[in-house]
Amino acid sequence: MLNTSTKTLTGGFSFENTRRNAVLEANLSEKGYSAPNARKTGTTIAGLIFKDGVILGADTRATDDMVVADKNCMKIHYIAPKIYCCGAGVAADAEVTTQMMSSNVELHSLSTGRPPLVAMVTRQLKQMLFRYQGHIGSSLIVGGVDINGPQLYSIYPHGSYDKLPFLTMGTVTFSLPPFFEQTQSEQNLEEAKQLVRDAITAGIFCDLGSGSNVDLCVITEKTVDYLRAYDQPVQKGLREGTYRYKPGTTAVLTKTVTPLTLDVVDESVQVMDTE
Amino acid sequence: MNTRGLRSQLKDSVPVTGLCPQAGSYGVQDSLRRGFSSVKNELLPSHPLELSEKNFQLNQDKMNFNTLRNIQGLHAPLKLQMEYRAARQIQRLPFLPSSNLALDTLRGSDDSIGFEDILNDPVQSELMGDPHIMTEYKLGVL
């Protein structure tokens, strides 16, 4: 009785159920079933630095193995007024990580009295992801404008990061870079938006894990434009005809009627408070 | 930054358990809450992160104090550790959750949010130890 009652409680992750879960999974796989999987965002996310700032783009589909779990999820998350973050990988991990990071960034900038730097956000994210050794499965693209100009970083689930003028992540990481390799960083806004839209659309058409709409987020020094559903390359088709059967299509062969005799067993009246 | 490997942590933190490690309340084996007992369960961690998370704050402090000692000499970490020790003693009664405000301020964790603040917050825990037993244990009377 002493052991449990004198332990001091701490917060954070609790590993009590890991053994039980391992035993359950082993038993299930013996019978041929599999344990439920986390919902992932098989994703296309991309980022590009142009003349005045940063554009982040993402698709909007979240998948659960081979089923589309969410047709219109938001993958571009707010971190600070001029810093946004696209998340790929496990949807819940990306969401909670970016929310915690947003709170941390706010606290930090209140403590320093200055607007936050993109490099600071990247550093905190990568230190946290390294601490959890990749078990938090979220890959992120952080982009924003701060005192040092527009910047773009990508962070992988195990904690490595990259600073590049254009970035793509998600399930189409390897097929999109050719789009961007021909860009120059002196593009103007419309060309850059078109380029990111084209890249995300290519991801939507060529990858089963990405789909629905294209979201864009344009961050410049003066403004932030969150263009939700900037483009909808895949429209739901219209049904050409009706598929209803006319009444009388199926012939009735026999008809039997069985009346059920019901007796009143108990009758009670409850007065409702209508005032 | 978490730079210590898991191997070294495994050797240092093997818990010394009593005769009946699976004991729950009343001192007998509690299969419902703790599962079947096995030697492997007691020695090895159930999840790769379990040990590193349990010792994370400790390792961070050790690393920071070592760096401070190398840069500024022995007295700097010594004085800081004295302050930590004093701040750690500011607690409520054993069965109530303490805010640890002084300790957090010294450590600098009062302006950052981590998983320990969001998940499993001790303030919102559904269980509480028996007040009499806990105070007697703390006072050494038990």
CSV table of N, CA and C in Angstrom, one decimal, chain A residues 71 235-244:
chain,number,residue,atom,x,y,z
A,71,LYS,N,-11.9,15.1,-45.7
A,71,LYS,CA,-11.8,15.6,-47.0
A,71,LYS,C,-11.2,17.0,-47.1
A,235,GLN,N,-13.3,18.4,-59.0
A,235,GLN,CA,-14.7,18.7,-58.7
A,235,GLN,C,-15.4,17.3,-58.7
A,236,LYS,N,-16.4,17.3,-57.8
A,236,LYS,CA,-17.2,16.1,-57.7
A,236,LYS,C,-18.1,16.1,-59.0
A,237,GLY,N,-18.2,14.9,-59.7
A,237,GLY,CA,-18.9,14.8,-60.9
A,237,GLY,C,-20.4,15.0,-60.7
A,238,LEU,N,-21.1,15.4,-61.7
A,238,LEU,CA,-22.6,15.5,-61.6
A,238,LEU,C,-23.2,14.2,-62.1
A,239,ARG,N,-24.2,13.8,-61.4
A,239,ARG,CA,-24.9,12.5,-61.8
A,239,ARG,C,-25.8,12.9,-63.0
A,240,GLU,N,-25.6,12.1,-64.1
A,240,GLU,CA,-26.3,12.4,-65.3
A,240,GLU,C,-27.7,12.0,-65.2
A,241,GLY,N,-28.0,10.8,-64.7
A,241,GLY,CA,-29.4,10.3,-64.6
A,241,GLY,C,-29.9,10.0,-63.2
A,242,THR,N,-31.1,9.7,-63.1
A,242,THR,CA,-31.6,9.2,-61.8
A,242,THR,C,-31.5,7.7,-61.7
A,243,TYR,N,-31.2,7.2,-60.5
A,243,TYR,CA,-31.1,5.8,-60.4
A,243,TYR,C,-32.2,5.2,-59.5
A,244,ARG,N,-33.3,5.9,-59.5
A,244,ARG,CA,-34.4,5.4,-58.7
A,244,ARG,C,-35.3,4.5,-59.6
